[in-house]
Short mmCIF file of C-alpha atoms and ligand atoms in Angstrom, two decimals:
data_model
loop_
_atom_site.label_atom_id
_atom_site.label_comp_id
_atom_site.label_asym_id
_atom_site.label_seq_id
_atom_site.Cartn_x
_atom_site.Cartn_y
_atom_site.Cartn_z
CA UNK Y 28 -17.31 -18.69 10.64
CA UNK Y 29 -15.93 -15.42 9.35
CA UNK Y 30 -17.02 -13.65 6.19
CA UNK Y 31 -14.06 -13.71 3.85
CA UNK Y 32 -13.30 -10.29 2.39
CA UNK Y 33 -12.43 -10.99 -1.22
CA UNK Y 34 -9.60 -8.58 -2.08
CA UNK Y 35 -9.31 -9.95 -5.59
CA UNK Y 36 -12.92 -9.10 -6.42
CA UNK Y 37 -12.80 -5.69 -4.72
CA UNK Y 38 -9.52 -4.85 -6.47
CA UNK Y 39 -11.06 -5.87 -9.81
CA UNK Y 40 -13.93 -3.46 -9.17
CA UNK Y 41 -11.51 -0.62 -8.32
CA UNK Y 42 -9.41 -1.40 -11.40
CA UNK Y 43 -12.55 -1.26 -13.55
CA UNK Y 44 -13.35 2.18 -12.12
CA UNK Y 45 -9.77 3.28 -12.79
CA UNK Y 46 -9.96 2.03 -16.39
CA UNK Y 47 -13.16 4.04 -16.93
CA UNK Y 48 -11.49 7.15 -15.51
CA UNK Y 49 -8.39 6.58 -17.66
CA UNK Y 50 -10.60 6.29 -20.76
CA UNK Y 51 -12.37 9.54 -19.85
CA UNK Y 52 -9.00 11.26 -19.45
CA UNK Y 53 -7.77 9.92 -22.79
CA UNK Y 54 -10.86 11.43 -24.42
CA UNK Y 55 -9.63 14.77 -23.10
CA UNK Y 56 -6.23 14.09 -24.68
CA UNK Y 57 -4.58 13.07 -21.39
CA UNK Y 58 -2.99 9.64 -21.11
CA UNK Y 59 -2.09 9.01 -17.46
CA UNK Y 60 1.53 7.88 -17.19
CA UNK Y 61 3.47 6.05 -14.51
CA UNK Y 62 7.26 5.62 -14.38
CA UNK Y 63 8.49 2.61 -12.43
CA UNK Y 64 12.16 2.57 -11.47
CA UNK Y 65 13.83 -0.69 -10.56
CA UNK Y 66 17.42 -0.70 -9.35
CA UNK Y 67 19.18 -4.06 -9.27
CA UNK Y 68 17.77 -7.53 -9.79
CA UNK Y 69 15.91 -8.45 -6.60
CA UNK Y 70 13.55 -11.22 -7.79
CA UNK Y 71 10.61 -10.16 -5.58
CA UNK Y 72 10.94 -6.55 -6.78
CA UNK Y 73 10.99 -7.79 -10.39
CA UNK Y 74 7.69 -9.63 -9.81
CA UNK Y 75 6.10 -6.53 -8.22
CA UNK Y 76 7.26 -4.30 -11.08
CA UNK Y 77 5.95 -6.74 -13.72
CA UNK Y 78 2.58 -6.87 -11.93
CA UNK Y 79 2.39 -3.09 -11.81
CA UNK Y 80 3.19 -2.77 -15.53
CA UNK Y 81 0.58 -5.38 -16.43
CA UNK Y 82 -2.05 -3.68 -14.27
CA UNK Y 83 -1.28 -0.30 -15.92
CA UNK Y 84 -1.66 -1.80 -19.40
CA UNK Y 85 -5.02 -3.34 -18.47
CA UNK Y 86 -6.26 -0.03 -17.04
CA UNK Y 87 -5.16 2.06 -20.04
CA UNK Y 88 -2.38 3.79 -18.12
CA UNK Y 89 0.92 4.34 -19.92
CA UNK Y 90 3.76 2.82 -17.95
CA UNK Y 91 7.48 3.14 -18.44
CA UNK Y 92 9.91 0.84 -16.71
CA UNK Y 93 13.40 2.10 -16.09
CA UNK Y 94 15.57 -0.83 -15.02
CA UNK Y 95 18.95 0.21 -13.72
CA UNK Y 96 21.93 -1.94 -12.73
CA UNK Y 97 22.59 -2.59 -9.02
CA UNK Y 98 25.74 -0.42 -9.13
CA UNK Y 99 23.82 2.70 -10.22
CA UNK Y 100 25.01 5.62 -8.11
CA UNK Y 101 22.67 7.70 -5.99
CA UNK Y 102 23.52 10.76 -8.10
CA UNK Y 103 22.53 8.91 -11.29
CA UNK Y 104 19.24 7.88 -9.72
CA UNK Y 105 18.53 11.40 -8.48
CA UNK Y 106 19.27 12.79 -11.96
CA UNK Y 107 16.83 10.31 -13.49
CA UNK Y 108 14.14 11.32 -10.99
CA UNK Y 109 14.73 15.01 -11.77
CA UNK Y 110 14.19 14.30 -15.46
CA UNK Y 111 10.99 12.33 -14.75
CA UNK Y 112 9.75 15.13 -12.47
CA UNK Y 113 9.94 17.51 -15.43
CA UNK Y 114 8.18 15.29 -17.98
CA UNK Y 115 4.53 16.14 -18.64
CA UNK Y 116 3.73 12.62 -19.94
CA UNK Y 117 4.72 11.09 -16.59
CA UNK Y 118 2.21 11.77 -13.83
CA UNK Y 119 3.40 9.27 -11.26
CA UNK Y 120 6.87 8.09 -10.26
CA UNK Y 121 7.53 5.02 -8.23
CA UNK Y 122 10.92 3.76 -7.14
CA UNK Y 123 10.67 0.12 -6.14
CA UNK Y 124 12.05 -0.49 -2.65
CA UNK Y 125 14.28 -1.87 -1.25
CA UNK Y 126 17.15 -0.03 -2.96
CA UNK Y 127 20.74 -1.30 -2.88
CA UNK Y 128 22.40 -0.41 0.42
CA UNK Y 129 24.70 2.29 -1.05
CA UNK Y 130 21.62 4.38 -1.94
CA UNK Y 131 19.78 6.38 0.70
CA UNK Y 132 16.04 5.59 0.45
CA UNK Y 133 15.13 8.87 2.11
CA UNK Y 134 17.10 10.98 -0.40
CA UNK Y 135 15.39 9.16 -3.26
CA UNK Y 136 11.90 9.46 -1.81
CA UNK Y 137 12.35 13.15 -1.13
CA UNK Y 138 13.63 13.76 -4.69
CA UNK Y 139 10.32 12.64 -6.21
CA UNK Y 140 7.99 15.57 -6.76
CA UNK Y 141 5.23 15.32 -4.11
CA UNK Y 142 2.72 15.81 -6.95
CA UNK Y 143 4.04 12.65 -8.66
CA UNK Y 144 4.61 10.65 -5.46
CA UNK Y 145 1.95 8.00 -6.09
CA UNK Y 146 3.30 5.86 -3.23
CA UNK Y 147 2.68 8.80 -0.86
CA UNK Y 148 6.00 8.24 0.89
CA UNK Y 149 7.34 11.82 0.52
CA UNK Y 150 7.45 13.70 3.82
CA UNK Y 151 5.19 16.41 2.36
CA UNK Y 152 2.53 13.82 1.56
CA UNK Y 153 2.98 12.10 4.92
CA UNK Y 154 2.36 15.51 6.53
CA UNK Y 155 -0.76 16.04 4.42
CA UNK Y 156 -2.07 12.68 5.57
CA UNK Y 157 -1.33 13.57 9.18
CA UNK Y 158 -3.51 16.69 8.97
CA UNK Y 159 -6.19 14.94 6.92
CA UNK Y 160 -5.72 17.11 3.82
CA UNK Y 161 -4.27 14.85 1.18
CA UNK Y 162 -4.35 13.95 -2.49
CA UNK Y 163 -2.60 10.58 -2.28
CA UNK Y 164 -2.89 7.94 0.35
CA UNK Y 165 -0.25 5.24 0.67
CA UNK Y 166 -1.41 2.29 -1.41
CA UNK Y 167 -1.49 -0.54 1.13
CA UNK Y 168 -3.29 1.29 4.00
CA UNK Y 169 -5.67 2.88 1.48
CA UNK Y 170 -6.35 -0.61 0.13
CA UNK Y 171 -7.16 -1.84 3.64
CA UNK Y 172 -9.65 1.02 4.12
CA UNK Y 173 -11.27 0.14 0.78
CA UNK Y 174 -11.62 -3.49 1.93
CA UNK Y 175 -13.27 -2.36 5.18
CA UNK Y 176 -15.64 0.01 3.38
CA UNK Y 177 -16.57 -2.63 0.82
CA UNK Y 178 -17.39 -5.08 3.62
CA UNK Y 179 -19.54 -2.42 5.33
CA UNK Y 180 -17.21 -2.23 8.33
CA UNK Y 181 -16.90 1.21 9.91
CA UNK Y 182 -14.10 2.26 12.24
CA UNK Y 183 -16.01 4.99 14.07
CA UNK Y 184 -16.13 4.36 17.80
CA UNK Y 185 -14.46 0.97 17.40
CA UNK Y 186 -11.33 -0.31 19.04
CA UNK Y 187 -8.78 -0.61 16.21
CA UNK Y 188 -5.44 -2.29 16.80
CA UNK Y 189 -2.61 -2.09 14.27
CA UNK Y 190 0.32 -4.44 14.81
CA UNK Y 191 3.34 -2.82 13.14
CA UNK Y 192 4.55 0.77 12.96
CA UNK Y 193 6.44 0.99 9.67
CA UNK Y 194 6.31 4.20 7.68
CA UNK Y 195 4.72 2.44 4.71
CA UNK Y 196 2.05 0.40 6.47
CA UNK Y 197 1.59 0.58 10.24
CA UNK Y 198 1.81 4.33 10.90
CA UNK Y 199 -0.32 5.53 7.97
CA UNK Y 200 -2.77 2.69 8.65
CA UNK Y 201 -3.27 3.96 12.19
CA UNK Y 202 -3.77 7.50 10.88
CA UNK Y 203 -6.44 6.45 8.36
CA UNK Y 204 -8.37 4.53 11.03
CA UNK Y 205 -8.09 7.57 13.30
CA UNK Y 206 -9.39 9.87 10.52
CA UNK Y 207 -12.44 7.60 10.38
CA UNK Y 208 -12.93 8.01 14.13
CA UNK Y 209 -11.55 4.67 15.28
CA UNK Y 210 -9.92 4.49 18.70
CA UNK Y 211 -6.51 3.30 17.58
CA UNK Y 212 -3.73 1.44 19.36
CA UNK Y 213 -0.44 0.85 17.53
CA UNK Y 214 1.59 -2.14 18.67
CA UNK Y 215 5.19 -3.03 17.87
CA UNK Y 216 7.99 -5.32 18.96
CA UNK Y 217 8.34 -3.57 22.35
CA UNK Y 218 4.62 -3.67 23.18
CA UNK Y 219 3.82 -5.33 26.49
CA UNK Y 220 0.60 -7.37 26.73
CA UNK Y 221 0.18 -7.59 22.96
CA UNK Y 222 -2.21 -10.52 23.27
CA UNK Y 223 -4.53 -8.68 25.67
CA UNK Y 224 -4.51 -5.54 23.53
CA UNK Y 225 -5.38 -7.54 20.43
CA UNK Y 226 -8.17 -9.36 22.29
CA UNK Y 227 -9.94 -6.00 22.70
CA UNK Y 228 -9.82 -5.13 18.99
CA UNK Y 229 -12.97 -4.80 16.90
CA UNK Y 230 -10.69 -4.21 13.91
CA UNK Y 231 -7.28 -5.90 14.01
CA UNK Y 232 -4.74 -5.10 11.29
CA UNK Y 233 -1.60 -7.24 11.20
CA UNK Y 234 1.45 -5.73 9.45
CA UNK Y 235 4.25 -7.59 11.18
CA UNK Y 236 6.01 -9.67 8.55
CA UNK Y 237 5.90 -12.88 10.59
CA UNK Y 238 4.09 -15.95 9.30
CA UNK Y 239 0.97 -16.92 11.30
CA UNK Y 240 1.84 -14.45 14.07
CA UNK Y 241 -1.79 -13.68 14.98
CA UNK Y 242 -3.41 -16.73 16.54
CA UNK Y 243 -7.03 -17.43 17.46
CA UNK Y 244 -6.48 -16.68 21.16
CA UNK Y 245 -5.53 -13.08 20.24
CA UNK Y 246 -8.78 -12.37 18.41
CA UNK Y 247 -12.07 -11.07 19.82
CA UNK Y 248 -15.01 -13.15 18.56
CA UNK Y 249 -16.63 -11.32 15.64
CA UNK Y 250 -13.67 -8.98 15.00
CA UNK Y 251 -12.57 -7.87 11.54
CA UNK Y 252 -9.08 -9.25 10.96
CA UNK Y 253 -7.06 -7.70 8.13
CA UNK Y 254 -3.86 -9.45 7.17
CA UNK Y 255 -1.27 -7.25 5.45
CA UNK Y 256 1.58 -9.74 5.84
CA UNK Y 257 3.26 -11.43 2.89
CA UNK Y 258 5.49 -14.21 4.11
CA UNK Y 259 6.60 -17.68 3.14
CA UNK Y 260 5.65 -20.59 5.37
CA UNK Y 261 7.86 -23.59 6.15
CA UNK Y 262 6.94 -25.09 2.74
CA UNK Y 263 7.74 -21.90 0.85
CA UNK Y 264 4.03 -21.16 0.35
CA UNK Y 265 2.81 -17.54 0.46
CA UNK Y 266 1.08 -16.81 3.78
CA UNK Y 267 0.07 -13.84 5.87
CA UNK Y 268 0.70 -12.70 9.43
CA UNK Y 269 -2.52 -14.36 10.57
CA UNK Y 270 -3.02 -18.04 11.27
CA UNK Y 271 -5.96 -18.15 8.87
CA UNK Y 272 -7.16 -21.67 9.70
CA UNK Y 273 -7.19 -20.96 13.44
CA UNK Y 274 -8.58 -17.39 13.33
CA UNK Y 275 -11.26 -17.80 10.65
CA UNK Y 276 -13.72 -19.66 12.96
CA UNK Y 277 -13.40 -16.89 15.59
CA UNK Y 278 -13.37 -13.69 13.51
CA UNK Y 279 -16.37 -11.93 12.01
CA UNK Y 280 -14.48 -10.98 8.85
CA UNK Y 281 -11.07 -11.97 7.60
CA UNK Y 282 -8.86 -11.30 4.57
CA UNK Y 283 -7.05 -14.25 2.98
CA UNK Y 284 -3.43 -14.29 1.81
CA UNK Y 285 -3.13 -14.41 -1.13
CA UNK Y 286 -6.24 -12.62 -2.39
CA UNK Y 287 -6.77 -10.05 0.35
CA UNK Y 288 -4.74 -6.88 0.84
CA UNK Y 289 -2.13 -7.69 -1.86
CA UNK Y 290 -4.36 -7.07 -4.92
CA UNK Y 291 -5.61 -3.84 -3.35
CA UNK Y 292 -2.14 -2.29 -3.18
CA UNK Y 293 -1.76 -2.27 -6.98
CA UNK Y 294 -5.36 -1.13 -7.48
CA UNK Y 295 -4.72 1.87 -5.22
CA UNK Y 296 -1.49 2.67 -7.07
CA UNK Y 297 -3.48 2.89 -10.31
CA UNK Y 298 -6.04 5.07 -8.55
CA UNK Y 299 -3.27 7.40 -7.33
CA UNK Y 300 -1.86 7.64 -10.86
CA UNK Y 301 -5.26 8.80 -12.14
CA UNK Y 302 -5.47 11.32 -9.28
CA UNK Y 303 -1.97 12.58 -10.14
CA UNK Y 304 -2.90 12.99 -13.82
CA UNK Y 305 -6.05 14.90 -12.88
CA UNK Y 306 -4.19 17.06 -10.41
CA UNK Y 307 -1.39 17.92 -12.85
CA UNK Y 308 -3.94 18.80 -15.50
CA UNK Y 309 -5.96 20.96 -13.10
CA UNK Y 310 -8.94 18.60 -13.31
CA UNK Y 311 -9.07 17.90 -9.60
CA UNK Y 312 -10.85 20.34 -7.36
CA UNK Y 313 -9.57 20.01 -3.81
P1 LIG M 401 8.45 -3.80 8.71
O1 LIG M 401 8.95 -2.48 8.26
O2 LIG M 401 9.43 -4.90 8.94
O3 LIG M 401 7.63 -3.56 10.07
C1 LIG M 401 7.19 -4.63 10.85
C2 LIG M 401 6.58 -4.10 12.11
O4 LIG M 401 6.17 -5.23 12.89
C3 LIG M 401 7.54 -3.27 12.95
O5 LIG M 401 6.90 -2.09 13.39
C4 LIG M 401 7.88 -4.18 14.12
O6 LIG M 401 8.10 -3.52 15.35
C5 LIG M 401 6.62 -5.02 14.21
N1 LIG M 401 6.90 -6.29 14.88
C6 LIG M 401 7.88 -7.16 14.59
N2 LIG M 401 7.87 -8.19 15.46
C7 LIG M 401 6.87 -7.93 16.32
C8 LIG M 401 6.37 -8.61 17.47
N3 LIG M 401 6.90 -9.75 17.89
N4 LIG M 401 5.33 -8.07 18.12
C9 LIG M 401 4.76 -6.91 17.69
N5 LIG M 401 5.20 -6.22 16.62
C10 LIG M 401 6.24 -6.73 15.95
O7 LIG M 401 7.36 -4.39 7.72
P2 LIG M 401 6.29 -3.65 6.77
O8 LIG M 401 6.99 -3.08 5.59
O9 LIG M 401 5.38 -2.79 7.56
O10 LIG M 401 5.48 -4.92 6.26
C11 LIG M 401 4.79 -5.77 7.14
C12 LIG M 401 4.29 -6.98 6.38
O11 LIG M 401 3.40 -6.53 5.38
C13 LIG M 401 5.37 -7.76 5.63
O12 LIG M 401 5.01 -9.13 5.61
C14 LIG M 401 5.31 -7.21 4.23
O13 LIG M 401 5.77 -8.12 3.24
C15 LIG M 401 3.83 -6.97 4.11
N6 LIG M 401 3.44 -5.96 3.12
C16 LIG M 401 2.45 -6.30 2.29
C17 LIG M 401 2.00 -5.40 1.36
C18 LIG M 401 0.87 -5.79 0.46
O14 LIG M 401 0.68 -5.18 -0.56
N7 LIG M 401 0.10 -6.80 0.86
C19 LIG M 401 2.58 -4.13 1.27
C20 LIG M 401 3.59 -3.79 2.19
C21 LIG M 401 4.01 -4.73 3.11
P3 LIG M 401 9.35 -2.53 15.60
O15 LIG M 401 8.98 -1.25 14.90
O16 LIG M 401 9.39 -2.39 17.09
O17 LIG M 401 10.54 -3.18 15.01
#
């Protein structure tokens, strides 16, 4: 039976560390601040934004929600971002994706100052990650690395397989495993022999977006299986990309959904906001 990696508990520990750092910054007269922009009324985005605001309040981070109507123009959104870029009380800026289809995600991401880009989606930050010289790491892949570290799992010399190649999860995930000396294979919808490739993985990260996609016959006995997916099953219940019931007896470690990667994403966002505040106040030596 696999050891279950408890993302809720690990995220709580990280959030406690963040709260201590926020308190230390406040003693220096610096209150870390995060602006969260929500355009439109997507219900899932509303839940994510509420969770982020609550987590900020608990950690002693000032948060400001800017909720805009769905018909907000791209120019209006870019003007708002420019004003947030220039505010000294706002250290991090996050624009909740997806945006309405008339707005170009890329234009919005590239308008956020790289120093305030706590999602680490800006091309400048992606480049920094690529060369291993970064301030921010994207929240979800960074959360996965924290889960692995907390469980005492090292990537060095291991076969690491990432299923998914999105800019926000799969690609940066592969890069972080590579930085830690894993031998990394990235799979996607055109990959031939996916099952065989997965069977060779010591660390298998699923970021596909398909319920119960990873089945027991794809998993090497004893492997660490990290489930990034957030899907709804046939009964509308939250589930991951991994068939947990089938894989858990085979794997060495496994993350549950809910309670695995999800809580880590917000914890890492808080961590990035602290880093941004330190950086902007010249308290971070790189
Ligand atoms: P995405 O942009 O839709 O990317 C999905 C990836 O899976 C793509 O690279 C796609 O390949 C690949 N894929 C699809 N079908 C496949 C197949 N049959 N075989 C192999 N690969 C296949 O999704 P995402 O944004 O990376 O998110 C992935 C999942 O993680 C979603 O469930 C999302 O909700 C979840 N998520 C969770 C968190 C969290 O905090 N826990 C954060 C972000 C995302 P192609 O590139 O070839 O199309």
